[in-house]
Structure formats: C-alpha cells, structure tokens
Amino acid sequence: MSLYPLIRPLAFALDAERAHRATIGVLKLIPATLPPKFPDSLRSTVAGLEFPSPIGLAAGFDKNAEVPEQMLSLGFGFVEVGTLTPRAQEGNPKPRLFRLREDRAVINRLGFNNEGQAIAFQRVLGCRHVHGIVGVNIGANKDSADRIADYVEGVRAMSPVARYLTINISSPNTPGLRQLQDEGALRALLSAVEEARDPKGPPIFLKVAPDLGAGEPDQIVRIAIQHKMDAIIVANTTVSRPLLKSRFRKEAGGLSGEPLKPLALKALREFRAASGGEIPLIGVGGIANADDAWERIRAGASLVQLYSAMVYRGPGIARRIARGLAKRLAREGFANVAEAVGTE
Ligand SMILES: Cc1cc2nc3c(=O)[nH]c(=O)nc-3n(C[C@H](O)[C@H](O)[C@H](O)COP(=O)(O)O)c2cc1C
C-alpha cells in the first residue's frame, strides 16, 4: 500500500520548495541498498550501459546527488543527478517553484541552484552502484564568461564518477543557455566536448528543449552524431503556455507535467524521424503512467524519465510504471523493451 496519499496533504501544505527539501530529508532515511526486482523484459542495453528498467528519474529532483541510491531503491532503473555547474550558485530569487495542481503541472525558474560539482563528485563517488545507474547532468554557471569552458570542465570533473553524463543546453532559466542549441554554437560546444572526453569515459547524452523550430531536430541530430554523442534526451521544460487553469499559470519559467506531454511526444517523434534510430533517444515530459511510457517507447524512446508526475502521485510511481510496462510488453507480444522501440 502506498503511504503517499496520506503524506501528500502535508507536503502540499508547505510551499513547493520547502516541500521538496523536506522530501529529500525523508528520503535520506531510506536504506539505499534495497534492490528492486524488475522483470527481465525491462532490462536493456543503451549506449553500452545495462539498465535494469527503462524508467528513470529526470534531472532537477536530486540536483546535488543527495539521494540517488534511495531513488534507485524506490524503483527507478536510473537516476540523473544535477544540473551541476562547476561552481556552486544560489539560483534565482524565491519564490521560483510553483505547483499548478489543477493542471498536474509544475513551473520552475530555479536557475541551476546547486552546491557545485566538487561536493556532488564526493557523493556520487560514495555510491555503491549495487543496482541501477547514476548519471550526472552538467551545465554552465550563470555568470560564466565562457560557457563552453564550463561544459568542458564538467566533462573532465564528473567523468570519473558518472555512469553517463548529460550536457544540458535546454534549461530556460539561465539566460542565453538555450542558444547553445543553435547550429554554430552547438558545433563549437560538441566539438569541445568531444575533444575533452576520455575515450574510456562514460557515454555522453545531449538534452534538448521541446520548443524547437522546423528543421532544428534534423540539424541537432546531425551535429550530435557527428560529434559522437551517445543519446539525445527529449525534452526539457517548455517556455510555451498551453491552456492552463492554475493561478500560477502566468509565472515565468519552464513548464513540466501533464500539459507538456503532447509537446514532448511531438518533439520525440520529430527526433525519431530525423534520426531513423541511428542514435538512441530518451523520452521525458509529462509521463505519468505505463501507457505514457509505452507510447513514448513506441514513438522511438529507448528509455524514459519523469519528475513532475512524482509530485502528484508519489515516489511509488516508478515501480508502478515498471510493472505496468512489463505487462503491456507481454500483452503485445514483445520479449523486451528494445523490440518495441520505434514500432508505432
Ligand atoms: C523543479 C524542476 C527542476 C528541474 N531542474 C532541471 C535541471 O536542473 N536540469 C535539467 O536538465 N532538467 C531539469 N528539469 C526538467 C526535468 O528534468 C524534465 O526534463 C521536465 O520536468 C519534463 O519532465 P516531467 O514532465 O516528467 O517533469 C527540472 C524540472 C522541474 C519540475
């Protein structure tokens, strides 16, 4: 039985950022070594890594790598910590995190508040890696004079402890960051990353925004493959505002959760069409149940991630989706996840 329906009113009585801090505090008390049992059909190899389940925790929940193994114990097959910048930074003034309850959505303009890569390095180093995969999402400091240098620094600093790295150029809350998705800037960034990475180091993923123009997915796929990226994560939060009910709907920042779902799915389909399966894709944005995960896999995602749905449905969500997905695979006659990827 899930305790979350009992705990949720307490969490929702606090302002969103306090509730998040309290949640991390409680999670620290969970033993980090309970290995969840996943059906064999959920196991897959992506970018050379063995994932016990394709359901991952998206970046931003555990920015400072405080509870990655606890989240694995709760039933995520992989956990992406970060975004971590080379130096610690405060992020934007509060309030900067809003729950749009009527819309099952979140708006955040946190702005990469984090304790910096050195502290997170020690924490990830301490992970026992008994089950599941801990990836590290890296970004640039807001006041950095040379953003590309920050990513290069992140690749060098975090490679020794990360099972994979994510280059995040898609957060809307660091002014100008998303311009690194433009053709010339992306080429410059990814060639610097390619040069900096250790050939024996972890695979590197690229995380993109859902708000791209026509032709941009093609361009990004081409440049990512040329520079040997190992996967593309589609997508980050949106700066667009579909119809929303909540009084927070006009808050600035990135929107995630249910209203992001159609946009993220559309973006994933565009990236699948552009890549034809040549580079693995990771689907994220508005995933809340096994049907959503299944739809994303059929649309071309080898793995999926979620964050906002956990705010509304509790941390048992990963286990529930994994169970539902295994049943769905069996019902549809697929032996494993890899067989179903891109079959829509
Ligand atoms: C509060 C919050 C903070 C986030 N912080 C980050 C971040 O630091 N880096 C990043 O790449 N994505 C971040 N994200 C985006 C998520 O990783 C994910 O791409 C997005 O929320 C869509 O998934 P969802 O609808 O399941 O939440 C954040 C999302 C939320 C809600």
Coordinates of C-alpha atoms and ligand atoms in Angstrom, one line a residue:
M1 CA 0.0 0.0 0.0
S2 CA 1.2 3.5 -0.8
L3 CA 1.5 5.9 2.1
Y4 CA 1.7 8.9 -0.3
P5 CA -2.0 9.7 -0.3
L6 CA -1.6 10.3 3.5
I7 CA 1.6 12.3 3.2
R8 CA 0.6 14.4 0.2
P9 CA -1.7 16.9 2.1
L10 CA 1.2 17.6 4.4
A11 CA 3.7 18.2 1.5
F12 CA 1.1 20.4 -0.3
A13 CA 0.6 22.5 2.8
L14 CA 4.2 23.7 2.6
D15 CA 5.4 25.9 -0.2
A16 CA 6.8 23.9 -3.1
E17 CA 10.5 24.4 -2.4
R18 CA 10.2 23.7 1.3
A19 CA 8.2 20.5 0.5
H20 CA 11.0 19.5 -1.8
R21 CA 13.6 20.0 0.8
A22 CA 11.5 18.0 3.3
T23 CA 11.1 15.2 0.9
I24 CA 14.8 14.9 0.3
G25 CA 15.3 14.9 4.1
V26 CA 12.9 12.0 4.4
L27 CA 14.4 10.1 1.5
K28 CA 17.8 10.2 3.2
L29 CA 16.3 7.9 5.9
I30 CA 15.5 5.1 3.4
P31 CA 18.1 2.3 3.2
A32 CA 19.8 2.7 -0.1
T33 CA 20.6 -0.9 -0.8
L34 CA 17.2 -2.5 -1.3
P35 CA 17.4 -3.8 -4.8
P36 CA 14.0 -3.6 -6.6
K37 CA 13.2 -6.7 -8.6
F38 CA 12.4 -5.9 -12.2
P39 CA 11.1 -8.4 -14.8
D40 CA 13.8 -9.5 -17.3
S41 CA 11.8 -8.0 -20.2
L42 CA 12.6 -4.5 -18.8
R43 CA 16.3 -4.9 -19.0
S44 CA 18.1 -3.2 -21.9
T45 CA 21.5 -2.0 -23.0
V46 CA 21.6 1.6 -24.2
A47 CA 24.8 3.4 -25.1
G48 CA 26.7 0.5 -23.7
L49 CA 25.1 0.6 -20.3
E50 CA 22.8 -2.0 -18.8
F51 CA 19.6 -0.6 -17.5
P52 CA 17.5 -2.8 -15.2
S53 CA 14.4 -0.8 -16.0
P54 CA 13.8 1.9 -18.7
I55 CA 12.0 4.2 -16.2
G56 CA 14.4 6.9 -14.9
L57 CA 14.3 9.9 -12.6
A58 CA 14.8 13.1 -14.6
A59 CA 17.3 15.8 -13.7
G60 CA 16.3 18.5 -11.2
F61 CA 14.8 16.4 -8.4
D62 CA 18.2 15.4 -6.9
K63 CA 20.3 18.3 -8.1
N64 CA 23.0 17.8 -5.5
A65 CA 23.2 14.0 -5.6
E66 CA 21.9 13.6 -2.1
V67 CA 19.7 10.6 -2.6
P68 CA 20.4 8.8 -5.9
E69 CA 20.6 5.4 -4.5
Q70 CA 17.5 5.8 -2.4
M71 CA 15.6 6.7 -5.6
L72 CA 17.0 3.6 -7.2
S73 CA 15.8 1.6 -4.2
L74 CA 12.3 3.1 -4.7
G75 CA 12.2 1.5 -8.2
F76 CA 13.8 3.8 -10.7
G77 CA 16.1 2.0 -13.1
F78 CA 18.3 5.0 -13.4
V79 CA 18.7 8.4 -11.7
E80 CA 20.1 11.6 -13.3
V81 CA 21.5 14.0 -10.7
G82 CA 22.1 17.7 -11.4
T83 CA 22.1 20.0 -13.1
L84 CA 25.5 20.7 -11.6
T85 CA 27.6 23.7 -12.5
P86 CA 31.4 23.9 -12.0
R87 CA 30.9 26.4 -9.1
A88 CA 28.1 26.4 -6.5
Q89 CA 25.4 29.1 -7.2
E90 CA 22.2 30.3 -5.5
G91 CA 19.9 30.3 -8.4
N92 CA 17.1 32.9 -8.9
P93 CA 15.3 34.8 -6.1
K94 CA 12.4 32.9 -4.4
P95 CA 9.6 32.1 -4.9
R96 CA 10.8 30.2 -8.0
L97 CA 8.9 26.9 -7.9
F98 CA 5.1 26.5 -8.3
R99 CA 2.8 23.6 -8.3
L100 CA -0.1 24.0 -10.7
R101 CA -2.4 21.5 -9.0
E102 CA -5.4 21.9 -11.3
D103 CA -3.1 21.2 -14.3
R104 CA -1.0 18.5 -12.7
A105 CA 1.9 20.6 -13.7
V106 CA 4.9 22.5 -12.3
I107 CA 6.6 25.8 -13.3
N108 CA 10.1 26.3 -12.1
R109 CA 12.6 29.1 -12.6
L110 CA 15.2 27.8 -10.1
G111 CA 18.1 28.8 -12.3
F112 CA 20.5 25.9 -11.6
N113 CA 20.7 26.4 -7.8
N114 CA 23.3 23.8 -6.8
E115 CA 26.2 23.1 -4.5
G116 CA 28.7 22.7 -7.3
Q117 CA 30.4 19.8 -8.9
A118 CA 33.1 19.1 -6.2
I119 CA 30.6 18.2 -3.5
A120 CA 28.4 16.1 -5.8
F121 CA 31.6 14.3 -7.0
Q122 CA 32.3 13.1 -3.5
R123 CA 28.6 12.0 -3.1
V124 CA 28.5 10.1 -6.3
L125 CA 31.9 8.6 -5.6
G126 CA 30.3 7.2 -2.4
C127 CA 27.6 5.4 -4.3
R128 CA 27.9 1.7 -4.2
H129 CA 26.3 1.1 -7.6
V130 CA 24.8 -2.2 -6.4
H131 CA 21.9 -1.7 -8.8
G132 CA 20.7 0.8 -11.3
I133 CA 22.6 3.6 -12.9
V134 CA 23.5 7.1 -11.7
G135 CA 24.1 9.7 -14.4
V136 CA 25.3 13.3 -13.9
N137 CA 23.7 16.3 -15.7
I138 CA 26.1 19.2 -16.2
G139 CA 25.5 22.9 -17.0
A140 CA 27.2 26.3 -17.1
N141 CA 27.4 28.9 -14.3
K142 CA 25.1 31.9 -14.9
D143 CA 28.0 34.4 -14.5
S144 CA 30.4 32.3 -16.6
A145 CA 32.4 34.3 -19.2
D146 CA 32.9 31.1 -21.3
R147 CA 30.0 28.7 -21.2
I148 CA 31.7 26.1 -23.4
A149 CA 34.6 26.0 -21.0
D150 CA 32.2 25.3 -18.2
Y151 CA 30.9 22.2 -20.0
V152 CA 34.4 21.0 -20.8
E153 CA 35.2 21.5 -17.1
G154 CA 32.1 19.5 -16.1
V155 CA 33.0 16.6 -18.5
R156 CA 36.5 16.4 -17.1
A157 CA 35.4 16.8 -13.4
M158 CA 32.5 14.4 -13.4
S159 CA 33.5 11.7 -15.9
P160 CA 35.4 9.6 -13.2
V161 CA 32.2 9.1 -11.2
A162 CA 29.3 9.4 -13.7
R163 CA 27.9 6.3 -15.4
Y164 CA 26.7 8.7 -18.0
L165 CA 26.9 12.5 -18.5
T166 CA 24.2 14.8 -19.8
I167 CA 25.0 18.0 -21.5
N168 CA 22.1 20.3 -20.6
I169 CA 21.7 23.1 -23.0
S170 CA 17.9 23.4 -22.7
S171 CA 17.0 24.9 -19.3
P172 CA 15.1 28.1 -19.9
N173 CA 16.2 29.7 -16.6
T174 CA 19.8 30.6 -17.4
P175 CA 19.6 33.5 -19.9
G176 CA 21.0 32.6 -23.3
L177 CA 21.7 29.0 -22.4
R178 CA 19.3 27.6 -25.0
Q179 CA 21.1 29.5 -27.8
L180 CA 23.8 26.7 -27.5
Q181 CA 21.3 24.6 -29.5
D182 CA 21.8 26.9 -32.5
E183 CA 23.9 25.3 -35.3
G184 CA 27.2 27.2 -34.9
A185 CA 27.2 27.2 -31.1
L186 CA 26.2 23.6 -30.9
R187 CA 29.0 22.6 -33.2
A188 CA 31.5 24.6 -31.2
L189 CA 30.2 23.1 -27.9
L190 CA 30.1 19.5 -29.0
S191 CA 33.5 19.5 -30.7
A192 CA 35.0 20.9 -27.5
V193 CA 33.2 18.2 -25.5
E194 CA 34.4 15.5 -28.0
E195 CA 38.0 16.7 -27.6
A196 CA 37.8 16.9 -23.8
R197 CA 36.2 13.5 -23.1
D198 CA 38.2 10.4 -22.2
P199 CA 37.7 7.7 -24.8
K200 CA 37.3 5.3 -21.9
G201 CA 35.0 7.6 -20.1
P202 CA 31.2 7.4 -19.7
P203 CA 28.7 7.9 -22.6
I204 CA 27.5 11.5 -23.1
F205 CA 23.9 12.4 -23.7
L206 CA 22.5 15.7 -25.0
K207 CA 19.4 17.2 -23.5
V208 CA 17.2 19.4 -25.7
A209 CA 14.2 21.7 -25.4
P210 CA 10.7 20.9 -26.7
D211 CA 10.4 24.4 -28.2
L212 CA 12.4 23.9 -31.4
G213 CA 11.7 25.4 -34.8
A214 CA 11.1 23.4 -38.0
G215 CA 14.4 21.8 -39.2
E216 CA 16.1 22.1 -35.8
P217 CA 15.7 18.5 -34.8
D218 CA 17.4 17.4 -38.1
Q219 CA 20.3 19.8 -37.5
I220 CA 20.8 18.8 -33.9
V221 CA 20.7 15.1 -34.7
R222 CA 23.3 15.5 -37.4
I223 CA 25.6 17.5 -35.2
A224 CA 25.1 15.2 -32.3
I225 CA 26.0 12.1 -34.4
Q226 CA 29.0 13.8 -36.0
H227 CA 30.4 14.6 -32.6
K228 CA 29.7 11.2 -31.2
M229 CA 27.0 11.9 -28.7
D230 CA 25.6 8.7 -27.3
A231 CA 21.9 9.6 -26.9
I232 CA 19.6 12.6 -27.0
I233 CA 17.1 13.4 -24.2
V234 CA 13.9 14.9 -25.5
A235 CA 12.9 17.1 -23.7
N236 CA 13.4 19.7 -21.0
T237 CA 10.6 22.0 -19.7
T238 CA 8.7 24.3 -22.1
V239 CA 8.6 28.1 -22.2
S240 CA 5.3 27.9 -24.1
R241 CA 2.0 28.1 -22.2
P242 CA -0.7 25.7 -23.4
L243 CA -4.1 26.4 -21.8
L244 CA -3.7 26.2 -18.0
K245 CA -6.2 26.7 -15.1
S246 CA -4.0 27.4 -12.2
R247 CA -3.5 30.9 -10.8
F248 CA 0.3 30.3 -11.2
R249 CA -0.1 29.9 -15.0
K250 CA 1.5 33.3 -15.7
E251 CA 4.6 32.6 -13.7
A252 CA 7.8 32.8 -15.7
G253 CA 9.9 29.7 -16.1
G254 CA 9.8 26.2 -17.5
L255 CA 6.5 24.3 -17.5
S256 CA 6.5 20.5 -16.9
G257 CA 4.0 17.8 -16.2
E258 CA 0.7 16.9 -18.0
P259 CA 0.5 19.9 -20.2
L260 CA 4.0 19.2 -21.6
K261 CA 3.1 15.7 -22.7
P262 CA 1.8 16.4 -26.2
L263 CA 4.7 18.8 -26.9
A264 CA 7.3 16.4 -25.6
L265 CA 5.8 13.5 -27.6
K266 CA 5.7 15.6 -30.8
A267 CA 9.3 16.6 -30.3
L268 CA 10.3 13.0 -29.7
R269 CA 8.6 11.9 -32.9
E270 CA 10.5 14.6 -34.8
F271 CA 13.8 13.5 -33.4
R272 CA 12.9 9.9 -34.3
A273 CA 12.0 10.9 -37.8
A274 CA 15.3 12.9 -38.1
S275 CA 17.5 10.1 -36.7
G276 CA 15.8 7.0 -38.0
G277 CA 17.0 5.1 -34.9
E278 CA 20.7 6.0 -35.6
I279 CA 21.1 7.5 -32.1
P280 CA 19.2 6.3 -29.0
L281 CA 16.5 8.7 -27.7
I282 CA 15.3 9.2 -24.1
G283 CA 11.7 10.4 -23.8
V284 CA 10.7 12.8 -21.0
G285 CA 7.9 15.3 -20.4
G286 CA 4.5 14.6 -18.9
I287 CA 5.0 10.8 -18.4
A288 CA 2.7 9.7 -15.6
N289 CA 1.7 6.1 -16.2
A290 CA 2.6 2.9 -18.1
D291 CA 0.5 4.0 -21.1
D292 CA 2.5 7.2 -21.4
A293 CA 5.8 5.2 -21.1
W294 CA 4.6 2.7 -23.7
E295 CA 3.6 5.5 -26.1
R296 CA 7.0 7.1 -25.8
I297 CA 8.8 3.8 -26.4
R298 CA 6.7 3.1 -29.5
A299 CA 7.5 6.6 -30.7
G300 CA 11.2 5.9 -30.5
A301 CA 12.4 6.2 -26.9
S302 CA 14.8 3.5 -25.7
L303 CA 14.4 4.9 -22.1
V304 CA 12.1 7.3 -20.4
Q305 CA 12.4 9.7 -17.5
L306 CA 9.9 11.6 -15.3
Y307 CA 9.8 14.2 -12.5
S308 CA 6.6 16.2 -12.2
A309 CA 4.2 13.2 -12.0
M310 CA 6.0 12.1 -8.9
V311 CA 5.0 15.3 -7.2
Y312 CA 1.3 14.3 -7.7
R313 CA 1.5 10.6 -7.5
G314 CA 4.3 9.9 -5.1
P315 CA 7.6 8.0 -5.3
G316 CA 6.0 4.6 -5.8
I317 CA 5.3 5.8 -9.4
A318 CA 8.4 4.3 -10.9
R319 CA 7.7 0.8 -9.6
R320 CA 4.0 1.0 -10.8
I321 CA 5.0 2.1 -14.3
A322 CA 7.7 -0.6 -14.5
R323 CA 5.1 -3.3 -13.5
G324 CA 2.5 -1.9 -16.0
L325 CA 5.1 -1.7 -18.8
A326 CA 6.2 -5.3 -18.3
K327 CA 2.5 -6.4 -18.6
R328 CA 2.0 -4.3 -21.7
L329 CA 5.1 -5.8 -23.4
A330 CA 3.8 -9.3 -22.7
R331 CA 0.3 -8.5 -23.8
E332 CA 1.5 -7.0 -27.1
G333 CA 3.9 -9.9 -27.8
F334 CA 7.2 -8.2 -27.3
A335 CA 10.0 -10.1 -25.5
N336 CA 11.7 -6.9 -24.3
V337 CA 11.7 -3.1 -24.4
A338 CA 14.3 -2.9 -27.2
E339 CA 12.0 -4.8 -29.6
A340 CA 9.2 -2.3 -29.1
V341 CA 11.3 0.9 -29.6
G342 CA 10.1 2.9 -32.6
T343 CA 7.4 0.4 -33.7
E344 CA 4.5 2.9 -33.9
Ligands
LIG1 C1 11.5 21.6 -10.3 C2 12.2 21.2 -11.6 C3 13.6 21.3 -11.7 C4 14.3 20.9 -12.8 N1 15.6 21.0 -12.9 C5 16.3 20.5 -14.0 C6 17.7 20.6 -14.1 O1 18.4 21.1 -13.2 N2 18.3 20.1 -15.2 C7 17.6 19.6 -16.3 O2 18.2 19.1 -17.2 N3 16.2 19.5 -16.2 C8 15.6 19.9 -15.1 N4 14.2 19.8 -15.0 C9 13.5 19.2 -16.2 C10 13.2 17.8 -16.0 O3 14.3 17.0 -15.9 C11 12.3 17.3 -17.2 O4 13.0 17.4 -18.4 C12 11.0 18.0 -17.3 O5 10.5 18.4 -16.0 C13 9.9 17.2 -18.0 O6 9.6 16.1 -17.4 P1 8.3 15.9 -16.4 O7 7.1 16.5 -17.1 O8 8.2 14.5 -16.1 O9 8.6 16.7 -15.2 C14 13.5 20.3 -13.9 C15 12.1 20.1 -13.7 C16 11.5 20.5 -12.6 C17 10.0 20.3 -12.5

